[in-house]
Tab-separated table of C-alpha atoms in Angstrom:
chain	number	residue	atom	x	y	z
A	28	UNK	CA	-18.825	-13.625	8.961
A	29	UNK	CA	-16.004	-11.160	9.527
A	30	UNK	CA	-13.991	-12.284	12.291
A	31	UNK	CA	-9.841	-12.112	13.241
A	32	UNK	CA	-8.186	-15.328	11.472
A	33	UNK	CA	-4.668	-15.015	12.430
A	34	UNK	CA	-3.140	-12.554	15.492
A	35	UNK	CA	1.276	-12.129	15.370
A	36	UNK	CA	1.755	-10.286	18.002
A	37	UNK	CA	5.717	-8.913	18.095
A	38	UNK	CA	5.999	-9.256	14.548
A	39	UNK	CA	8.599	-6.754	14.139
A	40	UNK	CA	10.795	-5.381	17.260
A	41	UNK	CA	9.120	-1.934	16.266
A	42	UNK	CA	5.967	-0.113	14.843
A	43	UNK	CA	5.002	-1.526	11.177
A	44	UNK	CA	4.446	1.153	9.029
A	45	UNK	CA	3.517	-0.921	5.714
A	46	UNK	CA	2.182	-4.109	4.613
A	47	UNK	CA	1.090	-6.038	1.336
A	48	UNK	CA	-0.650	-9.648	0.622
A	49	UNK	CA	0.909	-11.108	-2.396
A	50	UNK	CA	0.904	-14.280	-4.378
A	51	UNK	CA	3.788	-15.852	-5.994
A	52	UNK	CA	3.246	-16.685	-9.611
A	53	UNK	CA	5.347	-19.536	-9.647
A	54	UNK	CA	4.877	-21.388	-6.466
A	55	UNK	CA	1.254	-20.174	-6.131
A	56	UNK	CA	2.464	-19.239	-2.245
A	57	UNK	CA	0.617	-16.801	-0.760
A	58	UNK	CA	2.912	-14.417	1.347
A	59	UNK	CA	2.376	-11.121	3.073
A	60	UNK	CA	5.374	-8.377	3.271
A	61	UNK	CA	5.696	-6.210	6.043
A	62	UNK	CA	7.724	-3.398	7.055
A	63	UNK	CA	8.930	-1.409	10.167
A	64	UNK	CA	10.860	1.198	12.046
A	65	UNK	CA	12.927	-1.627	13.277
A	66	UNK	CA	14.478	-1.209	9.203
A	67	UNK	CA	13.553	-4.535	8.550
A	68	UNK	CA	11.061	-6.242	6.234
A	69	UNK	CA	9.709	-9.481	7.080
A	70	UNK	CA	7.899	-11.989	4.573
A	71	UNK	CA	5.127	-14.123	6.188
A	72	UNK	CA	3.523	-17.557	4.289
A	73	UNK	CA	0.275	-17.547	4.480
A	74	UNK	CA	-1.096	-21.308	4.585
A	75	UNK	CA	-5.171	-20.956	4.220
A	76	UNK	CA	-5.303	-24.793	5.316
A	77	UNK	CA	-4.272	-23.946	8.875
A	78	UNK	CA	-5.492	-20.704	8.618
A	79	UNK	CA	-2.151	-19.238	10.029
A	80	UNK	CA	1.135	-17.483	9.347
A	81	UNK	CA	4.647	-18.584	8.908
A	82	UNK	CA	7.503	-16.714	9.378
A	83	UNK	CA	9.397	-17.181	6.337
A	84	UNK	CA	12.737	-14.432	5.993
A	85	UNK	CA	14.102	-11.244	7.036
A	86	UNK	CA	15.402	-8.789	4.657
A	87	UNK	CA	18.198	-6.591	6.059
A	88	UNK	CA	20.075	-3.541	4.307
A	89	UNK	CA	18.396	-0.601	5.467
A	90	UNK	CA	19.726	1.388	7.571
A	91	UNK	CA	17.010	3.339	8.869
A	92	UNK	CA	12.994	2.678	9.189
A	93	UNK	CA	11.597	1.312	6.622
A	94	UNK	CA	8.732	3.272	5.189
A	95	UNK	CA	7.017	1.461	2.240
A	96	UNK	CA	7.015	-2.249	1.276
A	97	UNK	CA	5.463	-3.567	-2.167
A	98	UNK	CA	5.581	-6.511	-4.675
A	99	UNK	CA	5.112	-6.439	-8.055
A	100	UNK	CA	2.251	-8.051	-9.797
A	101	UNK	CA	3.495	-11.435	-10.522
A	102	UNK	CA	4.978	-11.748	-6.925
A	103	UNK	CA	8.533	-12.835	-8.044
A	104	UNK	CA	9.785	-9.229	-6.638
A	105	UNK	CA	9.522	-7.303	-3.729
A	106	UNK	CA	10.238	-3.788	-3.467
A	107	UNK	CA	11.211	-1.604	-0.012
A	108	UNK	CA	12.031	1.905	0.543
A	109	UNK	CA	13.479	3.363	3.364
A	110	UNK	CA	14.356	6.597	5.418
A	111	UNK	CA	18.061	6.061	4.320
A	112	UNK	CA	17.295	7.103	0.883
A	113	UNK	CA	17.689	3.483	-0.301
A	114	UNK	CA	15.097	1.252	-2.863
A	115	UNK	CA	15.863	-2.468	-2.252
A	116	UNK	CA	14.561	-4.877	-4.766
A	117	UNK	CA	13.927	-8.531	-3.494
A	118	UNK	CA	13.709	-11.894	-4.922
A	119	UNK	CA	10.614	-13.146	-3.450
A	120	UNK	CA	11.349	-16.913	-4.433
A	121	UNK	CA	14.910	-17.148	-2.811
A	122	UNK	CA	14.864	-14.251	-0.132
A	123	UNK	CA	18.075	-12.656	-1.805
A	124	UNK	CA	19.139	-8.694	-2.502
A	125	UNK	CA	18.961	-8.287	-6.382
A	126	UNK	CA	19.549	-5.049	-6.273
A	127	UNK	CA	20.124	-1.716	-4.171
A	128	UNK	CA	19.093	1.881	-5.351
A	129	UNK	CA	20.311	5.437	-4.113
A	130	UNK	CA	17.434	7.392	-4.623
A	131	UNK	CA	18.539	9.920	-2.376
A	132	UNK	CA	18.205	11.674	0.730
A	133	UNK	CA	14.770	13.589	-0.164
A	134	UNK	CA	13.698	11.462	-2.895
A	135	UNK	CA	12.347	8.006	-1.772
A	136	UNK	CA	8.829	7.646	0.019
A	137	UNK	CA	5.875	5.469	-0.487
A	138	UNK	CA	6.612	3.067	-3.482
A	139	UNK	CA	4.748	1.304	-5.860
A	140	UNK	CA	5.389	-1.208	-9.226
A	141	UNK	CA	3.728	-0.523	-12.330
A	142	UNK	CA	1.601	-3.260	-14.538
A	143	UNK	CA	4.085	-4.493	-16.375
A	144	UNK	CA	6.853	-5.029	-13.480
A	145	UNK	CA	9.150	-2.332	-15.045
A	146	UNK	CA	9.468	0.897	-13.340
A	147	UNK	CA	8.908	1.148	-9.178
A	148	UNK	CA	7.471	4.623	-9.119
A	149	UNK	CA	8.110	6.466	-5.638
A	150	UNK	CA	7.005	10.089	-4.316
A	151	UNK	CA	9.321	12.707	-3.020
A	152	UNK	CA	9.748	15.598	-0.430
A	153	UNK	CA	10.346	18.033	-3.340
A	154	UNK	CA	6.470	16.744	-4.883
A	155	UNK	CA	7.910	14.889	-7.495
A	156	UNK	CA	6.935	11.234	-8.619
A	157	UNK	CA	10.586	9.219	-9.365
A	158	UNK	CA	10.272	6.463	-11.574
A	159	UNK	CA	12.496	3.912	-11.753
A	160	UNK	CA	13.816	1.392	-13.959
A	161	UNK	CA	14.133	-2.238	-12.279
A	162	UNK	CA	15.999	-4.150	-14.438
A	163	UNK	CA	18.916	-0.849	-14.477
A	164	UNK	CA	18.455	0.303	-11.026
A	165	UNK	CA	18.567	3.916	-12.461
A	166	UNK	CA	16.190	7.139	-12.478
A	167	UNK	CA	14.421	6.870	-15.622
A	168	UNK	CA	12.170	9.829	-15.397
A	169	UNK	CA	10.321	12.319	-13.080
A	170	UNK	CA	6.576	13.608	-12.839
A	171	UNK	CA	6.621	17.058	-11.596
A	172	UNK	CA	3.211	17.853	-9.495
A	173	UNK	CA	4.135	21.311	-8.621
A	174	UNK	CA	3.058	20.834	-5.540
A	175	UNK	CA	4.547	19.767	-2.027
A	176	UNK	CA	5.535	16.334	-0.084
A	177	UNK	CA	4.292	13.371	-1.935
A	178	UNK	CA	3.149	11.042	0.539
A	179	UNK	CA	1.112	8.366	-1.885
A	180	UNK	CA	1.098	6.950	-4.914
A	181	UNK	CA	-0.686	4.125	-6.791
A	182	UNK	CA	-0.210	3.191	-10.995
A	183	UNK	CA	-3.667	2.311	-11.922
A	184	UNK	CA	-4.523	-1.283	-12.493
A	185	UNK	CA	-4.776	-0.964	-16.696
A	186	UNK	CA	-1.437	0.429	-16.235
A	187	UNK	CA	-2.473	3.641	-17.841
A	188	UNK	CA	-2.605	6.011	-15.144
A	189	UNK	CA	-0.302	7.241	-12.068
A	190	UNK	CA	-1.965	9.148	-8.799
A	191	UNK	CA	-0.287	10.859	-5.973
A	192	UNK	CA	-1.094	12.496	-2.445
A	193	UNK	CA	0.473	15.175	-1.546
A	194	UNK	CA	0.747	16.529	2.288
A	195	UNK	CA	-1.423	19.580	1.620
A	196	UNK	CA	-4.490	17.439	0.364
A	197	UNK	CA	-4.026	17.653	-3.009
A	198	UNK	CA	-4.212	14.846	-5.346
A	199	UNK	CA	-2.845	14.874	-8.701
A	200	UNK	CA	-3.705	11.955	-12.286
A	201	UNK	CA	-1.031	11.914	-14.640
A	202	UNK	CA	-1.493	10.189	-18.045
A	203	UNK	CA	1.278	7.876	-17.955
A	204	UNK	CA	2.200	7.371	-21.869
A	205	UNK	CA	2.675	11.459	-22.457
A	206	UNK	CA	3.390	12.465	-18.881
A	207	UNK	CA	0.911	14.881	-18.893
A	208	UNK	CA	-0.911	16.248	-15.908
A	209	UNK	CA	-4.532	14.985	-16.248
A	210	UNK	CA	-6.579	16.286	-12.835
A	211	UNK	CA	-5.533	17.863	-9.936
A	212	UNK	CA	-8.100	17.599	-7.407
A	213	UNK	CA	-8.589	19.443	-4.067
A	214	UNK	CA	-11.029	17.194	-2.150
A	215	UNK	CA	-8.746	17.156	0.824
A	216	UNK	CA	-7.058	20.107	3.151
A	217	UNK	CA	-4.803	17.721	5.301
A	218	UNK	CA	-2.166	15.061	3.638
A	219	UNK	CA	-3.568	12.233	1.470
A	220	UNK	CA	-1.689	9.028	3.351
A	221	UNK	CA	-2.953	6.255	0.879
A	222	UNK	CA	-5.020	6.447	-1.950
A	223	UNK	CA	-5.921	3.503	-4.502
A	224	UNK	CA	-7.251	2.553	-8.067
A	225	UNK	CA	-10.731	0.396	-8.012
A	226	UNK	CA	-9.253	-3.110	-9.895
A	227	UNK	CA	-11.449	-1.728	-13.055
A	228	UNK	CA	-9.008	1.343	-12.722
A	229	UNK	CA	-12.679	3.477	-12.647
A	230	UNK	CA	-12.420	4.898	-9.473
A	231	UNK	CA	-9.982	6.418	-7.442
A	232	UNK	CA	-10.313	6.429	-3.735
A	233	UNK	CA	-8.114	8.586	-1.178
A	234	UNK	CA	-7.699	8.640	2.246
A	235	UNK	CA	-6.396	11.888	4.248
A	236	UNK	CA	-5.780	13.136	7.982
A	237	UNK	CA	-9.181	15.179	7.682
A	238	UNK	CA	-10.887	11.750	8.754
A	239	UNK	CA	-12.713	11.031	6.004
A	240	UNK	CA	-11.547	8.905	2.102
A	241	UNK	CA	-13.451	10.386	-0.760
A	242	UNK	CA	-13.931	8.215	-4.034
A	243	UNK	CA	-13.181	10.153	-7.922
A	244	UNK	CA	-14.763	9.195	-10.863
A	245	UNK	CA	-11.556	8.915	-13.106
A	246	UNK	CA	-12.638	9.337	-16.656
A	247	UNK	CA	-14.391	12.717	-15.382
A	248	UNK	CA	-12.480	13.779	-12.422
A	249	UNK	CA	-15.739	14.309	-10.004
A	250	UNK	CA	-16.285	13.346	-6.918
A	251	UNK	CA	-18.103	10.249	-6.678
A	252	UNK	CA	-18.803	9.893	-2.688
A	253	UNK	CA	-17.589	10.344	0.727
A	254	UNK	CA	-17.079	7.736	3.060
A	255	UNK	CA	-16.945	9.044	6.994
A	256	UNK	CA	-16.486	7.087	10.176
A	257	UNK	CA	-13.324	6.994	11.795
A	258	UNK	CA	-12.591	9.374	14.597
A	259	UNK	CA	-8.578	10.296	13.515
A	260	UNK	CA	-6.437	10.269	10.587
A	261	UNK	CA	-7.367	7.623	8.076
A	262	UNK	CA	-3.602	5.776	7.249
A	263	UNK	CA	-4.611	3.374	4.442
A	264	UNK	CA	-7.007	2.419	2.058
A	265	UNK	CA	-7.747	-0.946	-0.210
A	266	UNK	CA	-10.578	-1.650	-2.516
A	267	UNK	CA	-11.110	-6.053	-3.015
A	268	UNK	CA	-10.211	-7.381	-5.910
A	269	UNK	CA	-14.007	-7.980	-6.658
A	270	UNK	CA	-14.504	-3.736	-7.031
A	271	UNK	CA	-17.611	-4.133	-4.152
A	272	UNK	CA	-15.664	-3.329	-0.902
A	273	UNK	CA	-13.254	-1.358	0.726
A	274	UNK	CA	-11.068	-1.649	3.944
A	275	UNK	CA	-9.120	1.181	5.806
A	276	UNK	CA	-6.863	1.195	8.826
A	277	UNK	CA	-7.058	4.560	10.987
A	278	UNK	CA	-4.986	6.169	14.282
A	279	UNK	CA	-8.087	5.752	15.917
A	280	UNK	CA	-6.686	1.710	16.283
A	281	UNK	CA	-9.640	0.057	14.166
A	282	UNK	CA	-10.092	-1.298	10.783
A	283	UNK	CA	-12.821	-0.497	8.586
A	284	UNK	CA	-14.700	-2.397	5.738
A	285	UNK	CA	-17.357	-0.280	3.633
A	286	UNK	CA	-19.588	-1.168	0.437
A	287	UNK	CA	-18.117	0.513	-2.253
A	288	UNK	CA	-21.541	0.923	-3.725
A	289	UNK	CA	-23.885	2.346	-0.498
A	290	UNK	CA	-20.577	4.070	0.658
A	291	UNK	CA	-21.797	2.088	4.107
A	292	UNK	CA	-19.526	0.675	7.105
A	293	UNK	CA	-20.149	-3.158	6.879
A	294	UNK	CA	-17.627	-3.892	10.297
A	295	UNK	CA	-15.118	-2.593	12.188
A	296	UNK	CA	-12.442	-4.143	13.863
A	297	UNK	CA	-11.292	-2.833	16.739
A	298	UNK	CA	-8.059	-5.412	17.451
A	299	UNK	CA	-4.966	-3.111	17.370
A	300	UNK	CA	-3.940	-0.992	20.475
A	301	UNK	CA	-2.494	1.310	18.456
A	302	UNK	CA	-2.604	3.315	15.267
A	303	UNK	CA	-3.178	0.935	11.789
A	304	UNK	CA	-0.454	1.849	9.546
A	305	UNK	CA	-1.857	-0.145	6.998
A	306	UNK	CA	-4.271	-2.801	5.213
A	307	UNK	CA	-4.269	-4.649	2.539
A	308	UNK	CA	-6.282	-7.742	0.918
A	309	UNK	CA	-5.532	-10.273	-0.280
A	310	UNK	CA	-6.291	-11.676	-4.295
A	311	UNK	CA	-9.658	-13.276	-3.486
A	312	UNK	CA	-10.556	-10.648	-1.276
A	313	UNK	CA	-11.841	-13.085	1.447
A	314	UNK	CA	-8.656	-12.042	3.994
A	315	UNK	CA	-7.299	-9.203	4.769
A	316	UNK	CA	-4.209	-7.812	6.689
A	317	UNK	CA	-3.071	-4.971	8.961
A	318	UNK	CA	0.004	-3.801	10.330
A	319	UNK	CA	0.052	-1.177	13.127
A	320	UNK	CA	2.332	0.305	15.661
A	321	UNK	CA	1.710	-1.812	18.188
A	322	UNK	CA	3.821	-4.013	16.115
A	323	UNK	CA	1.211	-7.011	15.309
A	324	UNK	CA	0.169	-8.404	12.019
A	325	UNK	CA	-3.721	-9.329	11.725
A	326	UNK	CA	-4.833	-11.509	9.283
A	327	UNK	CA	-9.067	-10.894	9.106
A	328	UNK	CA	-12.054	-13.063	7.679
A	329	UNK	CA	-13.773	-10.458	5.001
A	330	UNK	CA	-16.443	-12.038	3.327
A	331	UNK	CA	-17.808	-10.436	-0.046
């Protein structure tokens, strides 16, 4: 039965523009990260008993809106980027600044942490993918996509792959051992907001201001299927951790959840008053979370 679990309205004193469900390894608490204009990111607990949401710290350093907010995949470490050019890297188990990164003025954007906890990778105005070492708060490397604004990026679960959207449409595979450009594909003629790996790091689904997310065969680079249905720019896209479903958030203020396999709309929620920034699930896959500008945090039933 899908169904709204949780409502926070006023989360943030601003739009959220990002969001992510984590669990932390050692204290097995479930939290969810968000992040806002307001250049703050909040951590919520999560307690599945009372099916509601504590307010648990604020992290403050940026100076400007905060644009992307991630944790790594042990959830000891959070990860924020915002419009001041700044990476902040958080201990999720004692709310504390571990350490602050100037990645410059044009060089921070959506973030993400690779497999192994490493290397944050983040895209660029100048279309390059930054990657950078945690533990040495440095630049280690860049990808260079040849292309424009890099808007998304996601490491592939097997920790083998890197994708990013760019704001012309263009998405772009790099082979993350060599460096090498893999695909390029062109499946999109207005920016690619959010794009993710399927957890069997098969599939490759993106989601663009043309309305639609298309899903990419990895191994062949082909376009698998289309999924259609929102009425405005599609903001962000998750597949479940069980590979069968899919949710996105859209500017048309609802949140969608589709069979991965039929390519079908199972439900939409239509809860926010405003555009969805962002969704996310959850590591069973039976909740879900969005974040939108009308600066609420929705925590959603999604049975598999």
């Amino acid at each position: 039965m899908y169904s709204v679990s949780y409502r926070q309205d006023q989360a943030h004193e601003d739009g959220i523009w990002s969001a992510v469900w984590t669990r932390h390894q050692r204290t097995d608490q479930e939290l969810i990260l968000t992040s806002s204009v307001d250049s703050t990111v909040k951590a919520w607990g999560w307690d599945e008993e009372r099916c509601a949401l504590d307010h648990k710290w604020t992290f403050e350093g940026h100076q400007l809106g905060v644009v992307s907010v991630t944790a790594d995949p042990t959830g000891n470490l959070a990860a924020s980027s915002g419009l001041d050019g700044y990476i902040k890297v958080w201990d999720l188990e004692t709310g504390k600044l571990i350490k602050s990164i100037d990645g410059g003025p044009v060089d921070v954007w959506t973030l993400a942490f690779s497999a192994d906890s490493r290397y944050l990778a983040t895209g660029s105005h100048n279309g390059k993918i930054n990657l950078f070492s945690v533990e040495e708060g440095k630049k280690q490397t860049a990808l260079d996509t040849r292309g424009k604004f890099t808007m998304s990026i996601a490491y592939s679960p097997d920790g083998k792959l890197i994708a990013s959207g760019a704001i012309d449409g263009i998405i772009n595979l790099f082979d993350l051992q060599s460096g090498r450009l893999l695909h390029t594909l062109e499946g999109h003629a207005m920016p690619v907001r959010s794009l993710c790996f399927s957890p069997d790091s098969q599939l490759l689904v993106t989601a663009s201001d043309d309305k639609d997310m298309k899903i990419y065969d990895v191994q062949h680079a082909n376009l698998a299927g289309t999924l259609s249905g929102h009425s405005s720019w599609v903001l962000s896209v998750a597949f479940s951790p069980d590979n069968h479903h899919l949710v996105s958030g859209s500017s048309d203020k609802t949140v969608k959840v589709w069979d991965a396999s039929t390519r079908q709309c199972c439900h939409t929620f239509k809860e926010h008053s405003d555009q969805v920034w962002c969704i996310c699930y959850n590591d069973t896959g039976y909740r879900a979370a969005s974040v939108s500008d009308d600066r609420s945090l929705l925590v959603y039933s999604t049975p598999s």
